[in-house]
Amino acid sequence: MTATIAPATPAVVGDERTLSPAEYQSWAAEVRRLAEERGAVVLAHNYQVPEIQDVADFTGDSLYLSRVAAQTDAREIVFCGVHFMAETAKILSPDKTVLLPDHAAGCSLADSITAEQLREWKAQHPGAVVVSYVNTTAAVKAETDVCCTSSNAADVVRSIPADREILFCPDQFLGAHVKRVTGRENISIWAGECHVHAGISPADVRAQVAAHPDAEILVHPECGCTTSVLDLVSHGDLPADRTRVLSTGGMVEEAARTRSSQVLVATEVGILHQLRALNAGTQFIPMNARAACRYMKMITPAKLLHTLRTGEGAVDVDPETAARARRAVEAMIAIGEPGRGGE
């Protein structure tokens, strides 16, 4: 059977489906047939379009998926995400083929610091320990002492001797959150951001909380509203028992167990598909319905099918760079398992 599917569609806004039920069934059958034929495992990030999340062998955050890639017996890894994520999978699986359906799928956060900029920053702070978020390029990881995820960043920082200066990059909102929860003052924070999370504003929070006063609130630490949310909690304007700052993986876990009738979700809207599938009894509402990553939506059903048919899209990382980057990731894992909650 050969699935017929239209050429790659324009990037969607939000978490809408792009295929009809009949088109999906035909497309998914062909994807699974080709994946089996190639000995490939298909991995999908939480922010991918619904069809790709549904057809994938594994769906989750980038570090979770990269660790799945390292543990699988599959010959090929088809990574439906953005470029730095496929790089991380290759770093942890150097002997496997990692395919990315669209190499133009970048990341505004990863692009907010280069390896050269990090080297210059390090030269200005000799002796400082570099802590880099996993949402960075392989070249930046190679200049890093220890990586972190949004769920274990505070533990990574606490593991560093109190008298050592820390350079935290690239996300300024995650860095500010870590500084706040650890009380660590000798942290310098790079002024990078994810354009999607930065666009979820305090005004969005105020409007949505006013419209849904009894809702549980889940906020990603990359969001531009995180500090305001926690300030509102500290002043009693938001309920502390119903407000949580969580990684994407943490949001998935909370969605599965919550009994709240409504949950406000402050992160990229692609995750709503998975949350709603996990818990049909709860209404999951985006804090900002426009918070969609155009890079994540570049991986379309047509592009995934093309990759499986042709084997095009291999991601390679220079072996020396990969070895240095791997040490930074392994240093993080040695501090404590990041679990399902990666970025």
mmCIF file of C-alpha atoms in Angstrom:
data_model
loop_
_atom_site.group_PDB
_atom_site.id
_atom_site.type_symbol
_atom_site.label_atom_id
_atom_site.label_comp_id
_atom_site.label_asym_id
_atom_site.label_seq_id
_atom_site.Cartn_x
_atom_site.Cartn_y
_atom_site.Cartn_z
ATOM 1 C CA MET A 1 0.000 0.000 0.000
ATOM 2 C CA THR A 2 1.265 3.477 -0.866
ATOM 3 C CA ALA A 3 -0.147 6.421 1.048
ATOM 4 C CA THR A 4 -1.030 9.467 -0.994
ATOM 5 C CA ILE A 5 -0.519 12.712 0.832
ATOM 6 C CA ALA A 6 -0.407 16.309 -0.262
ATOM 7 C CA PRO A 7 2.913 18.169 -0.324
ATOM 8 C CA ALA A 8 4.196 19.630 2.930
ATOM 9 C CA THR A 9 1.551 21.945 4.315
ATOM 10 C CA PRO A 10 2.295 25.414 5.719
ATOM 11 C CA ALA A 11 3.204 25.586 9.371
ATOM 12 C CA VAL A 12 0.098 25.283 11.499
ATOM 13 C CA VAL A 13 -0.800 27.544 14.375
ATOM 14 C CA GLY A 14 -1.570 25.616 17.531
ATOM 15 C CA ASP A 15 -2.271 21.912 17.891
ATOM 16 C CA GLU A 16 -4.731 21.374 15.041
ATOM 17 C CA ARG A 17 -4.780 18.202 12.965
ATOM 18 C CA THR A 18 -3.628 18.515 9.364
ATOM 19 C CA LEU A 19 -5.053 15.211 8.019
ATOM 20 C CA SER A 20 -8.578 13.840 7.892
ATOM 21 C CA PRO A 21 -9.179 10.559 9.782
ATOM 22 C CA ALA A 22 -9.047 8.564 6.537
ATOM 23 C CA GLU A 23 -5.856 10.318 5.392
ATOM 24 C CA TYR A 24 -4.291 9.708 8.790
ATOM 25 C CA GLN A 25 -5.027 5.963 8.728
ATOM 26 C CA SER A 26 -3.468 5.561 5.279
ATOM 27 C CA TRP A 27 -0.471 7.743 6.127
ATOM 28 C CA ALA A 28 0.157 6.104 9.504
ATOM 29 C CA ALA A 29 0.056 2.610 8.008
ATOM 30 C CA GLU A 30 2.676 3.630 5.458
ATOM 31 C CA VAL A 31 4.861 5.301 8.100
ATOM 32 C CA ARG A 32 4.814 2.174 10.254
ATOM 33 C CA ARG A 33 5.490 -0.104 7.287
ATOM 34 C CA LEU A 34 8.475 1.948 6.155
ATOM 35 C CA ALA A 35 9.836 2.306 9.693
ATOM 36 C CA GLU A 36 9.740 -1.457 10.157
ATOM 37 C CA GLU A 37 11.353 -1.969 6.762
ATOM 38 C CA ARG A 38 14.168 0.447 7.634
ATOM 39 C CA GLY A 39 14.651 -0.802 11.187
ATOM 40 C CA ALA A 40 13.836 2.711 12.372
ATOM 41 C CA VAL A 41 12.281 4.056 15.554
ATOM 42 C CA VAL A 42 10.217 7.253 15.240
ATOM 43 C CA LEU A 43 10.547 9.761 18.095
ATOM 44 C CA ALA A 44 8.283 12.802 18.474
ATOM 45 C CA HIS A 45 8.637 15.798 20.730
ATOM 46 C CA ASN A 46 5.656 16.947 22.818
ATOM 47 C CA TYR A 47 5.282 20.042 20.612
ATOM 48 C CA GLN A 48 4.873 18.201 17.300
ATOM 49 C CA VAL A 49 1.588 18.192 15.375
ATOM 50 C CA PRO A 50 -0.936 15.612 16.651
ATOM 51 C CA GLU A 51 -0.533 13.123 13.789
ATOM 52 C CA ILE A 52 3.202 12.831 14.347
ATOM 53 C CA GLN A 53 2.783 12.433 18.107
ATOM 54 C CA ASP A 54 0.206 9.693 17.505
ATOM 55 C CA VAL A 55 2.257 7.709 14.984
ATOM 56 C CA ALA A 56 5.542 7.908 16.913
ATOM 57 C CA ASP A 57 6.942 4.963 18.836
ATOM 58 C CA PHE A 58 7.825 7.341 21.682
ATOM 59 C CA THR A 59 6.656 10.866 22.515
ATOM 60 C CA GLY A 60 8.261 13.076 25.149
ATOM 61 C CA ASP A 61 10.761 15.845 25.810
ATOM 62 C CA SER A 62 14.115 16.025 24.064
ATOM 63 C CA LEU A 63 16.357 14.422 26.678
ATOM 64 C CA TYR A 64 13.924 11.575 27.343
ATOM 65 C CA LEU A 65 13.780 10.871 23.614
ATOM 66 C CA SER A 66 17.569 11.031 23.250
ATOM 67 C CA ARG A 67 17.942 8.478 26.031
ATOM 68 C CA VAL A 68 15.363 6.253 24.332
ATOM 69 C CA ALA A 69 17.456 6.586 21.169
ATOM 70 C CA ALA A 70 20.561 5.462 23.037
ATOM 71 C CA GLN A 71 18.805 2.429 24.522
ATOM 72 C CA THR A 72 16.914 1.177 21.465
ATOM 73 C CA ASP A 73 18.166 -1.609 19.203
ATOM 74 C CA ALA A 74 16.875 0.249 16.136
ATOM 75 C CA ARG A 75 19.428 0.955 13.401
ATOM 76 C CA GLU A 76 17.945 4.366 12.617
ATOM 77 C CA ILE A 77 16.475 7.136 14.754
ATOM 78 C CA VAL A 78 13.944 9.391 13.042
ATOM 79 C CA PHE A 79 13.748 12.427 15.327
ATOM 80 C CA CYS A 80 10.672 14.613 14.872
ATOM 81 C CA GLY A 81 11.753 17.725 16.715
ATOM 82 C CA VAL A 82 14.274 20.500 16.131
ATOM 83 C CA HIS A 83 17.926 20.379 15.151
ATOM 84 C CA PHE A 84 19.610 20.540 18.571
ATOM 85 C CA MET A 85 17.448 17.611 19.726
ATOM 86 C CA ALA A 86 18.597 15.411 16.859
ATOM 87 C CA GLU A 87 22.175 16.455 17.665
ATOM 88 C CA THR A 88 21.728 15.367 21.280
ATOM 89 C CA ALA A 89 20.407 11.997 20.126
ATOM 90 C CA LYS A 90 23.470 11.616 17.899
ATOM 91 C CA ILE A 91 25.777 12.614 20.780
ATOM 92 C CA LEU A 92 24.309 9.843 22.940
ATOM 93 C CA SER A 93 24.052 7.364 20.020
ATOM 94 C CA PRO A 94 27.184 7.987 17.919
ATOM 95 C CA ASP A 95 26.987 4.636 16.122
ATOM 96 C CA LYS A 96 23.381 5.040 14.981
ATOM 97 C CA THR A 97 21.951 6.959 12.049
ATOM 98 C CA VAL A 98 19.859 9.920 13.221
ATOM 99 C CA LEU A 99 17.484 11.437 10.662
ATOM 100 C CA LEU A 100 15.776 14.830 10.991
ATOM 101 C CA PRO A 101 12.928 15.380 8.487
ATOM 102 C CA ASP A 102 13.723 19.082 8.067
ATOM 103 C CA HIS A 103 17.156 20.496 8.867
ATOM 104 C CA ALA A 104 15.718 24.019 8.804
ATOM 105 C CA ALA A 105 13.822 23.206 12.008
ATOM 106 C CA GLY A 106 15.922 25.308 14.356
ATOM 107 C CA CYS A 107 15.414 26.803 17.820
ATOM 108 C CA SER A 108 15.459 30.451 18.833
ATOM 109 C CA LEU A 109 16.726 29.522 22.301
ATOM 110 C CA ALA A 110 19.569 27.310 21.089
ATOM 111 C CA ASP A 111 20.502 30.011 18.575
ATOM 112 C CA SER A 112 20.713 32.675 21.301
ATOM 113 C CA ILE A 113 24.276 31.627 22.207
ATOM 114 C CA THR A 114 27.092 30.314 20.006
ATOM 115 C CA ALA A 115 30.162 28.364 21.024
ATOM 116 C CA GLU A 116 32.326 31.414 20.219
ATOM 117 C CA GLN A 117 30.194 33.642 22.440
ATOM 118 C CA LEU A 118 30.413 31.112 25.257
ATOM 119 C CA ARG A 119 34.196 30.912 24.932
ATOM 120 C CA GLU A 120 34.408 34.702 25.143
ATOM 121 C CA TRP A 121 32.128 34.718 28.213
ATOM 122 C CA LYS A 122 34.247 32.051 29.887
ATOM 123 C CA ALA A 123 37.391 34.095 29.234
ATOM 124 C CA GLN A 124 35.802 37.000 31.114
ATOM 125 C CA HIS A 125 35.063 34.738 34.116
ATOM 126 C CA PRO A 126 38.086 32.467 34.598
ATOM 127 C CA GLY A 127 37.414 29.551 36.921
ATOM 128 C CA ALA A 128 33.622 29.756 36.590
ATOM 129 C CA VAL A 129 31.568 26.589 36.125
ATOM 130 C CA VAL A 130 29.465 26.589 32.959
ATOM 131 C CA VAL A 131 25.963 25.141 33.303
ATOM 132 C CA SER A 132 24.119 24.875 29.990
ATOM 133 C CA TYR A 133 20.521 23.922 29.405
ATOM 134 C CA VAL A 134 20.117 20.840 27.186
ATOM 135 C CA ASN A 135 18.352 23.167 24.711
ATOM 136 C CA THR A 136 21.700 24.126 23.182
ATOM 137 C CA THR A 137 23.766 23.081 20.183
ATOM 138 C CA ALA A 138 26.375 20.339 20.348
ATOM 139 C CA ALA A 139 29.104 22.986 19.960
ATOM 140 C CA VAL A 140 27.835 24.854 23.048
ATOM 141 C CA LYS A 141 27.530 21.632 25.043
ATOM 142 C CA ALA A 142 31.168 20.935 24.152
ATOM 143 C CA GLU A 143 32.162 24.194 25.905
ATOM 144 C CA THR A 144 30.053 23.291 28.966
ATOM 145 C CA ASP A 145 31.040 21.713 32.281
ATOM 146 C CA VAL A 146 27.623 20.252 33.096
ATOM 147 C CA CYS A 147 24.273 20.323 31.317
ATOM 148 C CA CYS A 148 20.900 20.605 33.012
ATOM 149 C CA THR A 149 17.224 20.214 32.269
ATOM 150 C CA SER A 150 14.446 22.465 33.527
ATOM 151 C CA SER A 151 13.480 19.776 36.045
ATOM 152 C CA ASN A 152 16.952 19.258 37.536
ATOM 153 C CA ALA A 153 18.625 22.659 36.984
ATOM 154 C CA ALA A 154 18.343 23.589 40.662
ATOM 155 C CA ASP A 155 19.909 20.264 41.738
ATOM 156 C CA VAL A 156 22.760 20.749 39.266
ATOM 157 C CA VAL A 157 23.444 24.239 40.636
ATOM 158 C CA ARG A 158 23.274 23.008 44.241
ATOM 159 C CA SER A 159 25.889 20.345 43.427
ATOM 160 C CA ILE A 160 28.478 23.012 42.579
ATOM 161 C CA PRO A 161 30.587 24.291 45.504
ATOM 162 C CA ALA A 162 29.150 27.506 46.933
ATOM 163 C CA ASP A 163 32.372 29.448 46.348
ATOM 164 C CA ARG A 164 32.448 28.696 42.599
ATOM 165 C CA GLU A 165 30.968 31.248 40.222
ATOM 166 C CA ILE A 166 28.417 29.816 37.780
ATOM 167 C CA LEU A 167 27.754 30.877 34.200
ATOM 168 C CA PHE A 168 24.218 29.767 33.334
ATOM 169 C CA CYS A 169 23.081 29.716 29.706
ATOM 170 C CA PRO A 170 21.226 30.345 27.560
ATOM 171 C CA ASP A 171 17.728 30.823 29.006
ATOM 172 C CA GLN A 172 17.353 33.923 31.169
ATOM 173 C CA PHE A 173 13.964 32.913 32.584
ATOM 174 C CA LEU A 174 15.095 29.436 33.646
ATOM 175 C CA GLY A 175 18.271 30.992 35.057
ATOM 176 C CA ALA A 176 16.273 33.517 37.085
ATOM 177 C CA HIS A 177 14.023 30.724 38.365
ATOM 178 C CA VAL A 178 17.028 28.634 39.433
ATOM 179 C CA LYS A 179 18.639 31.620 41.134
ATOM 180 C CA ARG A 180 15.402 32.278 43.013
ATOM 181 C CA VAL A 181 14.821 28.705 44.225
ATOM 182 C CA THR A 182 18.450 28.028 45.175
ATOM 183 C CA GLY A 183 19.207 31.432 46.702
ATOM 184 C CA ARG A 184 22.529 31.327 44.843
ATOM 185 C CA GLU A 185 23.902 34.822 44.229
ATOM 186 C CA ASN A 186 27.102 34.075 42.320
ATOM 187 C CA ILE A 187 25.295 33.112 39.106
ATOM 188 C CA SER A 188 25.727 35.097 35.918
ATOM 189 C CA ILE A 189 22.856 34.475 33.486
ATOM 190 C CA TRP A 190 22.993 34.714 29.699
ATOM 191 C CA ALA A 191 20.215 36.854 28.193
ATOM 192 C CA GLY A 192 18.753 34.224 25.862
ATOM 193 C CA GLU A 193 15.161 33.124 25.488
ATOM 194 C CA CYS A 194 12.735 30.927 23.603
ATOM 195 C CA HIS A 195 10.604 33.289 21.521
ATOM 196 C CA VAL A 196 7.485 31.192 22.168
ATOM 197 C CA HIS A 197 7.817 30.931 25.938
ATOM 198 C CA ALA A 198 8.962 34.543 26.257
ATOM 199 C CA GLY A 199 5.746 35.564 24.512
ATOM 200 C CA ILE A 200 3.556 34.113 27.283
ATOM 201 C CA SER A 201 3.187 37.265 29.327
ATOM 202 C CA PRO A 202 2.004 38.305 32.793
ATOM 203 C CA ALA A 203 -0.979 39.904 31.030
ATOM 204 C CA ASP A 204 -1.918 36.492 29.612
ATOM 205 C CA VAL A 205 -1.809 35.036 33.120
ATOM 206 C CA ARG A 206 -3.968 37.775 34.608
ATOM 207 C CA ALA A 207 -6.582 37.466 31.864
ATOM 208 C CA GLN A 208 -6.804 33.692 31.967
ATOM 209 C CA VAL A 209 -6.842 33.444 35.760
ATOM 210 C CA ALA A 210 -9.649 36.006 35.841
ATOM 211 C CA ALA A 211 -11.589 33.953 33.286
ATOM 212 C CA HIS A 212 -10.885 30.628 35.039
ATOM 213 C CA PRO A 213 -10.513 31.449 38.750
ATOM 214 C CA ASP A 214 -10.688 27.837 39.972
ATOM 215 C CA ALA A 215 -8.233 26.349 37.468
ATOM 216 C CA GLU A 216 -4.987 24.632 38.327
ATOM 217 C CA ILE A 217 -2.012 26.503 36.821
ATOM 218 C CA LEU A 218 0.988 24.821 35.141
ATOM 219 C CA VAL A 219 3.833 27.103 34.064
ATOM 220 C CA HIS A 220 7.030 26.189 32.238
ATOM 221 C CA PRO A 221 10.133 27.872 33.749
ATOM 222 C CA GLU A 222 11.161 29.193 30.313
ATOM 223 C CA CYS A 223 8.059 31.377 30.216
ATOM 224 C CA GLY A 224 8.303 35.136 30.441
ATOM 225 C CA CYS A 225 5.499 35.057 33.004
ATOM 226 C CA THR A 226 7.188 32.746 35.545
ATOM 227 C CA THR A 227 8.517 35.456 37.846
ATOM 228 C CA SER A 228 5.175 37.273 37.817
ATOM 229 C CA VAL A 229 3.304 34.044 38.555
ATOM 230 C CA LEU A 230 5.488 33.302 41.569
ATOM 231 C CA ASP A 231 5.197 36.890 42.778
ATOM 232 C CA LEU A 232 1.414 36.587 42.588
ATOM 233 C CA VAL A 233 1.607 33.340 44.556
ATOM 234 C CA SER A 234 3.815 34.929 47.226
ATOM 235 C CA HIS A 235 1.334 37.796 47.624
ATOM 236 C CA GLY A 236 -1.633 35.446 47.841
ATOM 237 C CA ASP A 237 -3.089 36.532 44.493
ATOM 238 C CA LEU A 238 -2.708 33.031 43.059
ATOM 239 C CA PRO A 239 -3.365 29.805 45.014
ATOM 240 C CA ALA A 240 -0.056 28.199 45.974
ATOM 241 C CA ASP A 241 -1.646 24.747 46.159
ATOM 242 C CA ARG A 242 -2.849 24.992 42.550
ATOM 243 C CA THR A 243 0.155 26.691 40.919
ATOM 244 C CA ARG A 244 3.118 24.647 39.723
ATOM 245 C CA VAL A 245 6.262 25.470 37.741
ATOM 246 C CA LEU A 246 7.020 22.293 35.769
ATOM 247 C CA SER A 247 9.057 20.996 32.844
ATOM 248 C CA THR A 248 7.214 19.563 29.848
ATOM 249 C CA GLY A 249 7.673 16.070 31.255
ATOM 250 C CA GLY A 250 6.425 17.268 34.631
ATOM 251 C CA MET A 251 3.315 18.693 32.976
ATOM 252 C CA VAL A 252 2.597 15.333 31.361
ATOM 253 C CA GLU A 253 2.859 13.580 34.718
ATOM 254 C CA GLU A 254 0.656 16.169 36.433
ATOM 255 C CA ALA A 255 -1.960 15.958 33.666
ATOM 256 C CA ALA A 256 -2.276 12.219 34.174
ATOM 257 C CA ARG A 257 -2.995 12.520 37.883
ATOM 258 C CA THR A 258 -4.901 15.795 38.268
ATOM 259 C CA ARG A 259 -8.587 15.772 39.163
ATOM 260 C CA SER A 260 -9.067 19.491 38.497
ATOM 261 C CA SER A 261 -11.878 20.338 36.108
ATOM 262 C CA GLN A 262 -9.739 23.003 34.389
ATOM 263 C CA VAL A 263 -5.977 23.435 34.002
ATOM 264 C CA LEU A 264 -4.267 26.501 32.540
ATOM 265 C CA VAL A 265 -1.094 25.505 30.668
ATOM 266 C CA ALA A 266 1.702 27.998 30.022
ATOM 267 C CA THR A 267 3.965 26.409 27.418
ATOM 268 C CA GLU A 268 3.965 25.630 23.690
ATOM 269 C CA VAL A 269 0.451 24.585 22.705
ATOM 270 C CA GLY A 270 1.475 21.360 20.966
ATOM 271 C CA ILE A 271 1.584 19.649 24.348
ATOM 272 C CA LEU A 272 -2.186 20.072 24.757
ATOM 273 C CA HIS A 273 -2.827 17.125 22.435
ATOM 274 C CA GLN A 274 -0.976 14.753 24.747
ATOM 275 C CA LEU A 275 -2.430 16.209 27.941
ATOM 276 C CA ARG A 276 -5.989 15.885 26.631
ATOM 277 C CA ALA A 277 -5.370 12.283 25.558
ATOM 278 C CA LEU A 278 -4.093 11.426 29.041
ATOM 279 C CA ASN A 279 -7.040 12.921 30.913
ATOM 280 C CA ALA A 280 -10.360 13.362 29.155
ATOM 281 C CA GLY A 281 -12.030 14.511 32.377
ATOM 282 C CA THR A 282 -10.036 17.738 32.585
ATOM 283 C CA GLN A 283 -10.206 20.773 30.315
ATOM 284 C CA PHE A 284 -6.682 21.873 29.405
ATOM 285 C CA ILE A 285 -6.610 25.532 28.378
ATOM 286 C CA PRO A 286 -3.598 27.327 26.849
ATOM 287 C CA MET A 287 -2.422 30.379 28.771
ATOM 288 C CA ASN A 288 -1.726 31.883 25.342
ATOM 289 C CA ALA A 289 -3.384 30.118 22.393
ATOM 290 C CA ARG A 290 -0.862 31.718 19.999
ATOM 291 C CA ALA A 291 2.155 30.120 21.712
ATOM 292 C CA ALA A 292 3.095 27.827 18.819
ATOM 293 C CA CYS A 293 6.663 27.138 17.685
ATOM 294 C CA ARG A 294 6.976 27.513 13.944
ATOM 295 C CA TYR A 295 10.119 25.377 13.982
ATOM 296 C CA MET A 296 8.389 22.443 15.673
ATOM 297 C CA LYS A 297 5.559 22.630 13.156
ATOM 298 C CA MET A 298 8.019 22.391 10.250
ATOM 299 C CA ILE A 299 8.058 18.605 10.687
ATOM 300 C CA THR A 300 4.944 17.743 8.697
ATOM 301 C CA PRO A 301 3.419 14.325 7.942
ATOM 302 C CA ALA A 302 4.645 14.635 4.336
ATOM 303 C CA LYS A 303 8.221 15.338 5.432
ATOM 304 C CA LEU A 304 8.266 12.392 7.827
ATOM 305 C CA LEU A 305 7.031 10.111 5.041
ATOM 306 C CA HIS A 306 9.677 11.478 2.651
ATOM 307 C CA THR A 307 12.438 10.826 5.181
ATOM 308 C CA LEU A 308 11.329 7.233 5.691
ATOM 309 C CA ARG A 309 11.123 6.645 1.933
ATOM 310 C CA THR A 310 14.499 8.165 1.078
ATOM 311 C CA GLY A 311 16.661 7.997 4.192
ATOM 312 C CA GLU A 312 17.528 11.661 3.678
ATOM 313 C CA GLY A 313 18.211 14.069 6.548
ATOM 314 C CA ALA A 314 21.109 12.490 8.428
ATOM 315 C CA VAL A 315 22.451 14.559 11.326
ATOM 316 C CA ASP A 316 26.172 14.324 12.029
ATOM 317 C CA VAL A 317 28.227 15.762 14.882
ATOM 318 C CA ASP A 318 32.001 16.079 14.732
ATOM 319 C CA PRO A 319 33.355 13.190 16.868
ATOM 320 C CA GLU A 320 35.577 15.416 19.050
ATOM 321 C CA THR A 321 32.729 17.875 19.631
ATOM 322 C CA ALA A 322 30.378 14.982 20.395
ATOM 323 C CA ALA A 323 32.792 13.471 22.919
ATOM 324 C CA ARG A 324 33.172 16.750 24.803
ATOM 325 C CA ALA A 325 29.431 17.395 24.705
ATOM 326 C CA ARG A 326 28.734 13.863 25.933
ATOM 327 C CA ARG A 327 30.864 14.493 29.019
ATOM 328 C CA ALA A 328 28.682 17.503 29.935
ATOM 329 C CA VAL A 329 25.498 15.455 29.569
ATOM 330 C CA GLU A 330 26.972 12.536 31.531
ATOM 331 C CA ALA A 331 28.083 14.933 34.281
ATOM 332 C CA MET A 332 24.458 15.987 34.660
ATOM 333 C CA ILE A 333 23.202 12.401 34.782
ATOM 334 C CA ALA A 334 25.806 11.558 37.447
ATOM 335 C CA ILE A 335 24.262 14.246 39.701
ATOM 336 C CA GLY A 336 20.847 12.646 39.461
ATOM 337 C CA GLU A 337 18.545 11.061 36.940
ATOM 338 C CA PRO A 338 16.587 13.786 35.123
ATOM 339 C CA GLY A 339 13.666 11.379 34.730
ATOM 340 C CA ARG A 340 10.860 12.048 32.269
ATOM 341 C CA GLY A 341 11.037 15.777 32.909
ATOM 342 C CA GLY A 342 13.693 17.057 30.544
ATOM 343 C CA GLU A 343 13.287 20.453 28.991
#
